[in-house]
Amino acid sequence: MDHLTDDTSLKSSVQVPLLQTPTYTPLYDSQGFYEYPDRQGWVAFEFLEEGNFTQSGTRSPEEAACFLQAWLFFGCLAEYLGDTFNYSDFVEPGADGRALVNTKTLHQLLRDRRETFLRDPQTLRTCLGCLQGQFGVFFTLSRYAALFDPDHKFFDKCPVSPEVALSIIILGETLEYHLTTVLDNVQLPYNAIDFNVPYKAELPMSLLRENNWCNGEILVCRRNYSASILMLMTCLGKRAQQRSHSRCNPTGRCRALDIDEATYETKHTRNECRCSHLALQIDILHDIIQNQNNVVVDATRQCPTTWQYSPSQNAKFVAISHIWSDGLGNPTANSLPLCQMQLLKERVAALYKGTTANITFWIDTLCVPVDSNLRKQAISQMKDVYEHADAVLILDAELLNVTLPDGAIWDMTEYLLRLCSSNWWRRLWTLQEGVEAKEIYFQFHNRCISLRHIFDDLISKELDSYIKKVHLRILAEMWLNIRWNSYRMIEKREPIRLIWNAVQFRVPSKISDETICLGSLLGFGPEDIQSLLSIPGTEPKKRMQKFLLLQRHFPVDVLFLPGTKLIEKPFRWAPTSFIFSGHSDDDIDILGTDFSPMSGPLCTVDINGLSVSLTGFKLFFDEPYKVSWGNLNANRPRRPVLLLLKERYEKDPSCVLVDFEEEIDGVSYVSNPLNASVVRLPLDWEDRSFGPKDRLNTLCKGILRSNGNTADFENPHCTWSYLATGTKLEERNWCVR
């Protein structure tokens, strides 16, 4: 894994041992990847039989681990590099005398291999086919023999250490990245290569926990990034800001950055500083906002006590984006300590170095009134602030502890990782602030750097193909402006698809802010934002109801989101929150849900409910029945019950339980029982080998997985007290309320 940190300032503490025993030291012989197990006296198929790595006791676990490293790591590497592969290039002595695996030479070997591929397309074709087959072996061993999956029921039999398993996964990712960059430069028909191997990244996650990362943060990164990038993140060291994660959901959102206004303390630039707070002319602030203008702070004069508010019209100003938990907020007054005011001026002035421009800036702490009525108006106009700002300067306590090297030469890998793992990047309000910005600057300890500069620098540099691929993968999430330029041009109803993905793993400081942020991102006008703000923050569910009616259009997928639902009609179909709406608190972890973009057709919301067009099952019971489904456990009357099915719009079919109420003008009005759960169905649920009635009841019980053609595994969260008969309904119109 050393090639990840070669030529960077990052260093990994993970060492990968070269596995060998006194009596067994397998070496890959380059005589064919698939036949290697036979040549070594192993029956690879037996690995798939309940994790039989010891070949029914004829081989030791240590021998099995040696063989698997030789086959999957060195074998894959040798087949890809061809004649340039030399075993000794990847082995070095460790400090304790043990032999270690080292991949520092891999960069140059891959550069040479790329030239060979470009000169000789036949070699490229052969290598492509071989690598696709090897990845298939990796996938099979992970899926059925628990080689890389600690949640697998046979994982306790797996002889491979976490370090060796991680090295195999990272090698696979590296070769995929490398070959993809080659294929992008040749005119050669080929099937896309995909290293889709189930891997839970337990070792990188463990190291990140040791570095004071929140478990929720780690799971988010595991979902978004490859094992290679996760491993690089472990090299950043411990978090500079030591925060308590005792209140965090172990499988969901991090609460360490939540604030309590009653106990909030505004921080000084230094712990020992005791300078006084400075408040500017509040009456001028109020007057400007009442005249429908935004406010900026004119800090041109030397002394902060002479600064003043002015309208933002025609002003060239910088908008300050920060995290309140870092201490730069103030819930009780529009004031900041003098030391903070002076530092803000210095940082803004640094952006205009060499010019004579007036120094003006906007920061919510000073420019959004504490007074409730004017505060609503100012918040409703914040989108306009970030749209018209000359630049957005981002202040994050973690980044402020990092010193950028002087000069133009710096390690892009480290600082890209620091940016995308910063707390600022995980907050909900900051999404809007980054989206609307013309130019984004990140402030480090000694200077700031623009996101556009990072992007341009990356494009212009001739980097190693693999490292460049890593950089581009990191930057893909960060380059918000590119993504949202297209977002702004698409039909007004469509942004909800992008927004849902973008907000999944971002959190507000207060849950009541969620709908305000979403509304602003979706283009709600000031009047709509103020209508949301008119509902007290202590009633976030009422705000959500208002948001649903204002937005009006949602993909049909929203009906099938798991997790807690609103309890009042006509909103029982809707999640209480779109943040982490892909999972519930009862889920094992947030990766159990597919977070692909909502792909179903748009449906309309009004005061009657959510109008959808779906197929379904209509169930009939001979007597009143009892059903336990998710959080629902109740006796139900003897009337038709329906399961609405989402099977046309997604590879992962789902169903949701509803009660039939009435039919009016061809529309069936149905009610989603209180907190009824969504059940994921197996892809072949319609093709199972049991009769129609049995199949229907199996469906009702929510089969989540299969065992051959039987139905041995049932959803423990869904049981029925009576068998039902029923018929499948063709696609029709429903109104879910």
XYZ file of C-alpha atoms in Angstrom:
737
model
C 0.000 0.000 0.000
C 3.075 2.223 0.079
C 2.336 3.523 -3.417
C -0.595 5.462 -1.923
C 1.682 7.695 0.138
C 4.786 7.640 -2.062
C 5.819 11.194 -3.023
C 3.397 12.662 -0.468
C 3.769 14.052 3.033
C 1.445 11.345 4.337
C 2.769 8.305 6.139
C 0.861 5.164 7.072
C 1.380 3.149 10.231
C 0.013 -0.013 8.613
C 2.547 -2.661 7.661
C 1.647 -5.652 5.497
C 3.594 -8.808 6.398
C 4.879 -11.231 3.784
C 3.171 -14.422 4.916
C 5.200 -17.599 5.194
C 5.580 -20.527 7.569
C 8.672 -22.620 8.370
C 7.359 -25.354 6.094
C 5.324 -23.454 3.482
C 6.418 -20.414 1.477
C 4.360 -20.253 -1.713
C 5.681 -18.110 -4.558
C 3.535 -17.163 -7.513
C 4.999 -18.897 -10.588
C 3.352 -16.853 -13.410
C 2.102 -20.047 -15.050
C -1.580 -19.063 -15.066
C -3.765 -17.379 -12.437
C -6.745 -19.728 -12.451
C -4.668 -22.930 -12.308
C -2.389 -21.731 -9.513
C -4.484 -23.319 -6.701
C -4.210 -26.734 -8.405
C -0.454 -26.373 -8.811
C -0.194 -25.595 -5.110
C -2.422 -28.499 -4.073
C -5.467 -26.445 -3.099
C -9.093 -26.954 -4.140
C -10.300 -23.361 -4.420
C -13.939 -24.411 -4.769
C -13.892 -25.755 -1.215
C -13.321 -22.214 0.082
C -16.935 -21.519 -0.859
C -18.252 -24.395 1.255
C -18.887 -22.723 4.613
C -15.473 -21.092 4.658
C -13.510 -24.333 4.309
C -10.133 -22.617 4.047
C -8.272 -25.471 5.738
C -9.415 -28.003 3.129
C -11.281 -30.096 5.711
C -8.386 -29.957 8.172
C -5.645 -31.057 5.784
C -4.026 -27.589 5.751
C -3.458 -25.091 8.556
C -5.058 -21.603 8.648
C -1.549 -20.116 8.443
C -0.867 -22.039 5.236
C -4.205 -20.901 3.827
C -3.317 -17.265 4.536
C 0.087 -17.684 2.833
C -1.525 -19.240 -0.220
C -4.246 -16.571 -0.529
C -1.702 -13.732 -0.384
C 0.488 -15.416 -2.993
C -2.503 -16.055 -5.277
C -4.629 -12.927 -4.901
C -1.969 -10.277 -4.309
C 1.206 -11.439 -6.026
C -0.644 -13.448 -8.669
C -2.828 -10.507 -9.673
C 0.182 -8.188 -9.691
C 2.331 -10.581 -11.747
C -0.358 -11.144 -14.381
C -0.898 -7.400 -14.787
C 2.779 -6.399 -14.975
C 3.809 -9.287 -17.186
C 7.527 -9.715 -17.805
C 8.355 -6.622 -15.736
C 7.168 -8.323 -12.533
C 9.952 -9.162 -10.109
C 9.010 -10.667 -6.775
C 11.886 -8.978 -4.959
C 10.656 -5.508 -6.032
C 7.769 -5.877 -3.609
C 9.494 -7.323 -0.542
C 11.655 -5.548 2.044
C 12.959 -6.400 5.523
C 11.070 -4.933 8.459
C 12.538 -3.400 11.617
C 11.929 -6.608 13.570
C 13.459 -8.821 10.892
C 10.140 -9.899 9.390
C 9.714 -9.562 5.647
C 7.191 -6.914 4.605
C 5.267 -6.253 1.404
C 6.206 -2.895 -0.139
C 4.689 -1.313 -3.273
C 6.846 1.824 -3.611
C 8.081 0.692 -7.020
C 4.563 0.240 -8.359
C 4.234 3.800 -9.717
C 7.139 3.465 -12.148
C 6.142 -0.058 -13.150
C 2.604 1.111 -13.938
C 3.935 4.022 -15.987
C 6.037 1.586 -18.010
C 3.088 -0.790 -18.361
C 0.935 2.010 -19.688
C 3.419 2.640 -22.499
C 3.368 -1.069 -23.345
C -0.436 -1.080 -23.497
C -0.521 1.938 -25.791
C 2.025 0.344 -28.155
C 0.490 -3.143 -28.122
C -3.358 -3.294 -28.091
C -3.301 -7.107 -28.029
C -1.444 -7.109 -24.719
C -3.990 -4.615 -23.438
C -6.892 -6.861 -24.502
C -5.327 -9.883 -22.852
C -4.632 -8.009 -19.621
C -8.132 -6.543 -19.561
C -9.767 -9.966 -19.859
C -7.481 -11.441 -17.219
C -8.116 -8.612 -14.754
C -11.885 -8.869 -15.196
C -11.652 -12.579 -14.387
C -9.478 -11.924 -11.348
C -11.946 -9.373 -10.033
C -14.632 -12.026 -10.428
C -12.590 -14.349 -8.213
C -12.218 -11.566 -5.628
C -15.969 -10.951 -5.657
C -16.842 -14.642 -5.312
C -14.454 -15.190 -2.410
C -15.788 -12.087 -0.652
C -19.450 -12.880 -1.234
C -19.437 -16.595 -0.474
C -16.265 -17.276 1.522
C -16.222 -14.159 3.735
C -12.717 -13.229 2.640
C -13.223 -9.449 3.038
C -16.539 -9.214 4.883
C -16.470 -9.265 8.732
C -20.292 -9.381 8.819
C -20.363 -12.696 6.933
C -21.410 -15.700 8.998
C -18.219 -17.574 8.051
C -15.839 -14.692 8.682
C -14.451 -16.248 11.866
C -12.977 -18.972 9.646
C -11.188 -16.513 7.364
C -7.405 -16.838 7.864
C -6.404 -13.560 6.178
C -5.437 -10.677 8.474
C -7.051 -7.225 8.041
C -3.747 -5.798 6.788
C -3.374 -8.407 4.055
C -7.048 -8.170 3.061
C -6.762 -4.371 2.772
C -3.607 -4.652 0.646
C -5.429 -6.959 -1.790
C -8.408 -4.602 -2.046
C -6.219 -1.538 -2.596
C -4.205 -3.370 -5.244
C -7.456 -4.185 -7.061
C -8.563 -0.542 -6.924
C -5.148 0.622 -8.133
C -5.149 -1.677 -11.144
C -8.724 -0.710 -11.994
C -7.846 2.997 -11.852
C -4.716 2.444 -13.919
C -6.373 0.384 -16.633
C -9.296 2.789 -16.860
C -6.953 5.698 -17.581
C -5.296 3.656 -20.314
C -8.602 2.653 -21.905
C -9.671 6.301 -21.933
C -6.816 6.992 -24.355
C -7.241 4.157 -26.870
C -9.738 3.395 -29.607
C -10.627 -0.052 -28.394
C -14.098 -1.501 -27.799
C -14.258 -2.915 -24.295
C -16.624 -3.666 -21.455
C -16.251 -1.342 -18.481
C -14.057 -2.813 -15.778
C -15.524 -2.616 -12.304
C -13.790 -3.615 -9.085
C -17.067 -4.231 -7.277
C -15.870 -6.326 -4.354
C -17.829 -6.228 -1.073
C -15.466 -4.826 1.533
C -16.362 -3.254 4.894
C -13.034 -1.450 5.433
C -12.796 -2.473 9.087
C -9.097 -1.661 9.422
C -9.291 1.931 8.072
C -12.443 2.508 10.125
C -10.712 1.304 13.267
C -7.772 3.641 12.635
C -10.095 6.593 12.029
C -11.847 5.912 15.355
C -8.465 6.023 17.062
C -7.976 9.442 15.442
C -11.136 10.735 17.174
C -13.448 10.491 14.177
C -17.139 10.015 14.863
C -18.537 6.641 13.840
C -21.215 8.405 11.801
C -18.532 10.364 9.907
C -16.618 7.166 9.251
C -19.654 5.374 7.846
C -20.353 8.318 5.558
C -16.791 8.228 4.251
C -16.968 4.463 3.819
C -20.046 4.923 1.697
C -18.562 7.733 -0.428
C -14.920 6.749 -0.826
C -12.811 3.808 -1.882
C -10.629 1.801 0.489
C -7.597 3.635 -0.952
C -8.953 7.039 0.010
C -10.060 5.782 3.434
C -6.540 4.510 4.011
C -5.108 7.888 3.027
C -7.484 9.582 5.469
C -6.042 7.512 8.307
C -2.666 9.126 7.554
C -3.935 12.613 8.455
C -3.426 11.941 12.155
C -5.695 12.750 15.048
C -8.419 15.357 14.779
C -7.133 18.719 15.951
C -10.481 19.480 17.580
C -11.152 16.920 20.294
C -14.939 16.667 20.523
C -17.153 14.299 22.466
C -19.216 11.869 20.380
C -21.113 10.364 23.310
C -24.470 11.683 22.009
C -23.890 10.585 18.405
C -25.972 7.873 16.803
C -23.479 4.986 16.423
C -24.776 4.263 12.904
C -25.981 7.673 11.788
C -25.571 11.423 12.202
C -22.815 13.005 14.252
C -24.147 15.297 16.998
C -20.816 16.575 18.265
C -21.302 19.837 16.346
C -24.867 20.457 17.545
C -25.259 23.611 19.601
C -27.381 24.580 22.595
C -28.157 28.284 22.430
C -28.786 28.390 26.169
C -25.179 27.428 26.948
C -23.414 28.694 23.812
C -20.207 30.686 24.320
C -18.631 32.884 21.648
C -14.901 32.212 21.496
C -11.970 34.617 21.353
C -9.016 34.078 19.045
C -6.999 32.872 22.047
C -8.210 31.154 25.193
C -6.499 33.733 27.424
C -8.000 36.724 25.598
C -10.601 38.728 27.540
C -11.278 41.607 25.147
C -14.760 43.113 25.012
C -17.478 42.423 22.465
C -18.183 44.965 19.764
C -21.660 45.580 18.374
C -22.129 47.928 15.406
C -25.084 50.304 14.948
C -28.057 47.967 15.372
C -30.575 50.603 14.248
C -28.789 50.882 10.878
C -28.798 47.092 10.554
C -32.563 47.020 11.140
C -33.256 49.898 8.748
C -31.357 48.279 5.874
C -33.141 44.948 6.262
C -36.567 46.590 6.585
C -35.862 48.221 3.198
C -35.474 44.718 1.664
C -31.686 45.023 1.337
C -28.903 42.772 2.526
C -26.299 44.107 4.939
C -22.506 44.046 4.852
C -19.917 45.244 7.340
C -17.718 48.042 6.010
C -14.357 47.381 7.693
C -12.287 49.792 5.592
C -11.340 51.976 8.552
C -8.535 50.886 10.811
C -10.304 50.648 14.167
C -13.205 48.173 14.483
C -15.122 50.681 16.633
C -15.453 52.887 13.528
C -16.798 50.138 11.293
C -20.378 50.437 10.129
C -23.158 48.595 8.367
C -23.991 49.426 4.750
C -26.332 47.994 2.080
C -24.815 45.229 -0.038
C -26.112 46.727 -3.292
C -23.240 47.283 -5.720
C -20.757 46.414 -2.951
C -17.845 44.086 -3.558
C -17.929 41.915 -0.466
C -16.823 38.554 0.933
C -19.340 36.250 2.616
C -17.951 34.380 5.633
C -19.074 30.762 5.957
C -18.370 29.106 9.293
C -19.584 26.439 11.714
C -21.271 27.782 14.816
C -19.832 25.031 16.979
C -16.368 26.503 16.287
C -17.392 29.507 18.403
C -17.854 32.333 15.890
C -21.599 32.661 16.440
C -23.646 34.586 18.987
C -27.290 33.649 19.688
C -28.026 36.628 21.961
C -26.528 39.697 20.246
C -25.136 40.907 16.932
C -21.640 41.219 18.330
C -18.229 39.526 18.312
C -15.090 39.960 20.419
C -12.767 42.685 19.152
C -10.021 40.129 18.531
C -12.292 38.145 16.208
C -13.406 41.286 14.368
C -9.809 42.288 13.667
C -8.884 38.788 12.503
C -11.875 38.686 10.135
C -10.719 41.950 8.569
C -7.181 40.623 8.087
C -8.416 37.459 6.400
C -10.793 39.308 4.086
C -8.107 41.866 3.234
C -5.730 39.033 2.271
C -8.122 38.069 -0.541
C -7.744 41.562 -2.038
C -4.011 41.850 -1.560
C -2.555 44.360 -4.013
C -5.841 46.164 -4.624
C -7.377 49.281 -3.123
C -10.840 47.791 -2.752
C -12.864 48.613 0.312
C -12.861 45.800 2.849
C -16.456 44.703 3.280
C -17.771 41.370 4.439
C -20.936 39.575 5.510
C -21.174 37.142 8.414
C -24.434 35.901 9.856
C -23.410 36.628 13.452
C -23.274 40.372 12.711
C -25.643 40.694 9.739
C -28.648 38.527 10.686
C -30.576 40.354 13.455
C -31.310 38.576 16.690
C -34.743 40.259 16.645
C -37.164 37.498 15.566
C -39.196 39.325 12.891
C -36.243 40.879 11.103
C -34.290 37.659 11.567
C -36.846 35.760 9.451
C -36.541 38.319 6.691
C -32.726 38.257 6.750
C -32.609 34.458 6.679
C -35.003 34.369 3.739
C -32.547 36.599 1.840
C -29.381 34.592 2.633
C -29.385 32.768 -0.700
C -29.129 36.156 -2.383
C -26.162 37.056 -0.159
C -24.078 34.080 -1.278
C -25.119 34.486 -4.909
C -23.908 38.093 -5.056
C -20.836 37.824 -2.869
C -17.554 38.348 -4.696
C -16.218 35.273 -2.880
C -17.072 32.955 0.004
C -14.370 32.505 2.647
C -14.689 29.258 4.586
C -13.544 29.114 8.211
C -13.257 25.664 9.766
C -11.411 25.041 13.044
C -9.800 21.840 11.724
C -8.406 23.596 8.639
C -7.248 26.596 10.683
C -4.890 24.253 12.533
C -3.206 23.166 9.283
C -0.292 25.125 7.828
C 0.076 25.196 4.056
C 3.665 25.035 2.816
C 5.094 28.185 1.276
C 5.476 28.418 -2.471
C 3.635 26.760 -5.318
C 4.789 23.197 -4.600
C 2.556 21.438 -2.134
C 1.069 18.018 -1.638
C -2.371 18.137 -3.179
C -3.380 14.728 -1.827
C -3.116 15.728 1.812
C -4.970 19.021 1.504
C -7.731 17.624 -0.682
C -8.269 14.963 1.972
C -8.338 17.588 4.705
C -10.917 19.637 2.817
C -13.314 16.794 2.067
C -13.053 15.419 5.627
C -13.535 18.814 7.283
C -16.516 19.503 9.503
C -17.577 22.351 7.204
C -18.117 19.874 4.378
C -20.617 17.864 6.454
C -22.939 20.682 7.535
C -26.279 21.395 5.864
C -26.157 25.200 5.846
C -22.724 25.148 4.250
C -24.065 23.214 1.269
C -26.102 26.240 0.245
C -23.192 28.551 0.909
C -20.875 26.496 -1.295
C -23.463 25.961 -4.020
C -24.256 29.631 -4.514
C -20.659 30.902 -4.343
C -18.939 32.450 -7.348
C -15.563 31.609 -5.821
C -14.769 29.473 -2.752
C -11.710 30.065 -0.578
C -10.617 27.756 2.250
C -8.733 29.456 5.070
C -5.799 27.512 6.499
C -3.580 28.650 9.361
C -1.207 30.757 7.289
C -3.088 31.464 4.073
C -6.145 30.615 2.033
C -6.526 28.774 -1.243
C -9.378 28.693 -3.744
C -11.158 25.546 -4.794
C -10.870 26.679 -8.414
C -7.088 26.959 -8.023
C -6.937 23.378 -6.742
C -8.999 22.189 -9.688
C -6.911 24.073 -12.265
C -3.698 22.878 -10.638
C -4.851 19.283 -10.829
C -5.824 19.524 -14.488
C -2.548 21.182 -15.493
C -0.183 18.813 -13.692
C 1.144 15.655 -15.304
C 0.460 13.367 -12.378
C 0.797 9.629 -12.195
C -2.431 8.169 -13.599
C -3.392 6.410 -10.379
C -2.720 9.395 -8.098
C -4.566 11.680 -10.501
C -7.512 9.299 -10.368
C -7.504 9.481 -6.576
C -7.410 13.279 -6.705
C -10.259 13.437 -9.194
C -12.333 11.063 -7.074
C -11.900 13.296 -4.048
C -12.522 16.452 -6.024
C -15.691 15.045 -7.591
C -17.610 15.524 -4.352
C -16.040 18.892 -3.678
C -16.526 20.702 -6.965
C -20.009 21.886 -6.138
C -20.199 24.776 -8.543
C -19.755 22.534 -11.569
C -22.480 20.233 -10.323
C -24.897 23.041 -9.541
C -24.399 24.963 -12.768
C -26.264 22.111 -14.438
C -28.646 21.878 -11.473
C -29.757 25.468 -11.975
C -30.558 24.895 -15.635
C -32.783 21.849 -15.283
C -36.521 22.018 -14.872
C -37.649 23.607 -11.620
C -39.268 20.387 -10.371
C -36.190 18.238 -10.963
C -33.630 19.577 -8.415
C -35.262 17.509 -5.662
C -33.510 14.427 -7.094
C -30.066 16.013 -6.711
C -30.879 17.631 -3.386
C -31.905 14.340 -1.788
C -28.491 12.836 -2.521
C -26.587 15.963 -1.546
C -28.160 16.302 1.909
C -28.146 12.656 2.954
C -25.079 12.912 5.146
C -25.110 16.597 6.053
C -26.524 17.786 9.330
C -27.763 21.160 10.604
C -26.850 22.539 13.993
C -30.586 22.484 14.751
C -32.980 19.964 13.182
C -35.579 22.722 12.708
C -33.246 24.366 10.157
C -33.507 21.452 7.722
C -36.542 22.624 5.763
C -35.191 26.198 5.594
C -31.971 24.975 3.997
C -33.811 22.626 1.638
C -36.243 25.331 0.587
C -33.437 27.742 -0.172
C -31.558 25.134 -2.219
C -34.726 24.302 -4.148
C -35.273 27.915 -5.118
C -38.057 28.908 -2.715
C -38.648 32.657 -2.726
C -38.286 34.845 0.382
C -42.031 34.673 1.076
C -42.010 30.852 1.106
C -38.932 30.769 3.339
C -40.589 33.204 5.734
C -43.727 31.053 5.796
C -41.551 28.154 6.977
C -39.852 30.370 9.548
C -43.240 31.496 10.851
C -43.691 27.977 12.238
C -41.800 27.715 15.543
C -38.524 25.833 15.437
C -39.852 23.661 18.247
C -42.270 22.088 15.730
C -40.006 20.688 12.980
C -42.646 18.200 11.832
C -45.096 20.995 11.067
C -42.364 22.759 9.151
C -41.832 19.560 7.168
C -45.532 19.395 6.296
C -45.434 22.978 5.062
C -42.278 22.233 3.072
C -43.928 19.244 1.367
C -46.851 21.389 0.201
C -44.555 24.173 -1.019
C -42.281 21.813 -2.950
C -45.269 19.874 -4.423
C -43.235 17.481 -6.600
C -41.306 14.428 -5.365
C -40.062 11.243 -7.059
C -42.250 8.219 -6.334
C -39.225 6.774 -4.493
C -40.046 8.976 -1.490
C -42.940 6.647 -0.646
C -40.496 3.771 -0.179
C -37.926 5.460 2.024
C -37.372 3.503 5.259
C -37.331 5.228 8.613
C -39.779 7.210 10.717
C -42.752 8.820 8.954
C -44.944 11.776 9.785
C -48.006 10.722 11.797
C -50.723 13.054 10.485
C -52.793 12.704 7.348
C -52.253 13.414 4.497
C -48.497 13.150 5.191
C -48.125 9.630 6.594
C -46.125 8.661 3.507
C -43.444 11.290 4.144
C -40.215 10.982 6.174
C -39.875 13.175 9.245
C -36.487 14.211 7.850
C -34.698 13.961 4.522
C -31.348 13.863 6.317
C -30.264 10.231 6.668
C -33.688 9.340 5.245
C -32.135 6.258 3.676
C -32.062 4.501 7.030
C -33.755 4.307 10.401
C -32.202 4.283 13.853
C -32.862 0.546 14.003
C -30.755 -0.222 10.929
C -27.489 -2.054 11.445
C -25.664 0.633 9.515
C -26.393 3.271 6.941
C -24.870 1.242 4.144
C -27.776 -1.170 4.108
C -29.654 1.161 1.807
C -29.030 2.030 -1.818
C -28.416 5.767 -2.016
C -28.566 5.958 -5.794
C -30.361 9.009 -7.178
C -34.146 8.917 -7.050
C -35.035 7.642 -10.503
C -38.813 7.214 -10.402
C -41.290 9.611 -12.005
C -42.277 12.789 -10.206
C -45.499 12.705 -8.189
C -47.624 15.566 -6.915
C -48.340 16.484 -3.302
C -51.418 18.458 -2.266
C -53.795 18.635 0.681
C -55.203 15.217 -0.305
C -51.883 13.389 -0.154
C -49.259 11.983 -2.541
C -50.613 10.997 -5.970
C -48.741 8.027 -7.461
C -49.167 5.466 -10.219
C -48.091 1.972 -9.114
C -48.951 -1.700 -9.236
C -50.010 -3.480 -6.064
C -51.550 -6.460 -4.311
C -55.047 -6.272 -2.888
C -55.384 -8.586 0.113
C -58.617 -9.988 1.613
C -59.033 -11.442 5.105
C -61.921 -13.607 6.266
C -61.916 -12.019 9.710
C -60.226 -9.147 11.532
C -56.479 -9.692 11.568
C -53.434 -8.619 13.468
C -50.320 -7.370 11.707
C -46.920 -6.456 13.076
C -44.958 -4.408 10.536
C -42.015 -2.330 11.646
C -43.269 -0.050 14.442
C -46.891 -0.938 13.684
C -48.470 -3.585 15.920
C -52.229 -3.470 15.903
C -55.481 -5.256 15.225
C -56.812 -4.206 11.847
C -60.442 -4.244 10.670
C -61.633 -6.682 8.023
C -61.241 -4.544 4.957
C -58.964 -4.731 1.942
C -55.301 -4.057 2.589
C -52.817 -3.260 -0.120
C -49.145 -3.612 -0.723
C -47.966 -1.001 -3.211
C -45.010 -2.217 -5.228
C -42.069 -0.301 -6.651
C -40.702 -2.723 -9.203
C -40.536 -0.761 -12.456
C -38.239 2.085 -11.509
C -35.402 0.434 -9.635
C -33.378 -2.761 -9.662
C -34.174 -3.122 -5.954
C -37.952 -3.681 -5.696
C -39.771 -2.620 -2.547
C -43.279 -2.624 -1.166
C -45.151 -0.508 1.358
C -48.249 -1.404 3.367
C -51.374 0.768 3.001
C -55.019 0.600 4.085
C -57.695 0.995 1.433
C -60.175 3.748 2.333
C -62.258 4.797 -0.673
C -62.298 5.221 -4.428
C -63.323 8.476 -6.077
C -63.268 9.145 -9.827
C -60.868 6.306 -10.561
C -58.414 7.223 -7.799
C -57.940 4.829 -4.870
C -57.417 6.726 -1.622
C -55.239 4.793 0.801
C -53.635 5.484 4.166
C -50.125 4.547 5.213
C -50.503 2.957 8.699
C -48.580 4.710 11.421
C -44.833 4.179 10.852
C -45.393 1.137 8.644
C -42.049 -0.058 7.395
C -40.840 -0.434 3.841
C -39.712 -3.935 2.903
C -37.086 -4.686 0.289
C -37.930 -7.701 -1.881
C -35.574 -10.185 -3.548
C -35.127 -9.571 -7.260
C -36.688 -12.929 -8.121
C -39.657 -12.740 -5.746
C -42.161 -13.305 -8.577
C -40.293 -16.345 -9.905
C -40.144 -18.361 -6.680
C -41.249 -21.986 -6.877
C -44.326 -21.920 -4.698
C -48.005 -21.546 -5.443
C -49.783 -18.204 -5.897
C -51.330 -18.204 -2.425
C -48.082 -19.249 -0.747
C -46.174 -16.685 -2.746
C -48.597 -13.967 -1.755
C -48.254 -14.752 1.932
C -44.503 -14.993 1.597
C -44.589 -11.525 0.079
C -46.758 -10.264 2.943
C -44.208 -11.533 5.419
C -41.557 -9.518 3.632
C -38.972 -12.000 2.441
C -35.632 -10.224 2.374
C -33.378 -13.034 1.231
C -33.706 -16.545 -0.135
C -32.256 -19.998 0.327
C -32.426 -21.641 -3.071
C -36.107 -21.949 -4.011
C -37.400 -22.027 -0.444
C -38.644 -19.293 1.829
C -36.757 -20.112 4.998
C -35.701 -16.573 5.824
C -38.493 -14.182 6.761
C -38.453 -10.564 7.807
C -38.640 -10.706 11.622
C -40.188 -7.230 11.687
C -43.303 -8.279 9.738
C -45.744 -11.021 10.760
C -49.377 -11.717 9.968
C -51.849 -13.572 12.164
C -53.978 -14.946 9.302
C -53.373 -16.080 5.766
C -54.738 -13.819 3.098
C -56.019 -14.279 -0.405
C -55.625 -11.585 -2.983
C -54.999 -10.489 -6.511
C -52.301 -8.473 -8.185
C -53.507 -5.134 -9.488
C -52.326 -3.551 -12.696
C -50.744 -0.115 -12.492
C -53.305 2.460 -11.433
C -53.667 5.799 -9.674
C -53.406 6.019 -5.893
C -53.518 8.874 -3.452
C -51.537 7.987 -0.341
C -52.398 9.982 2.729
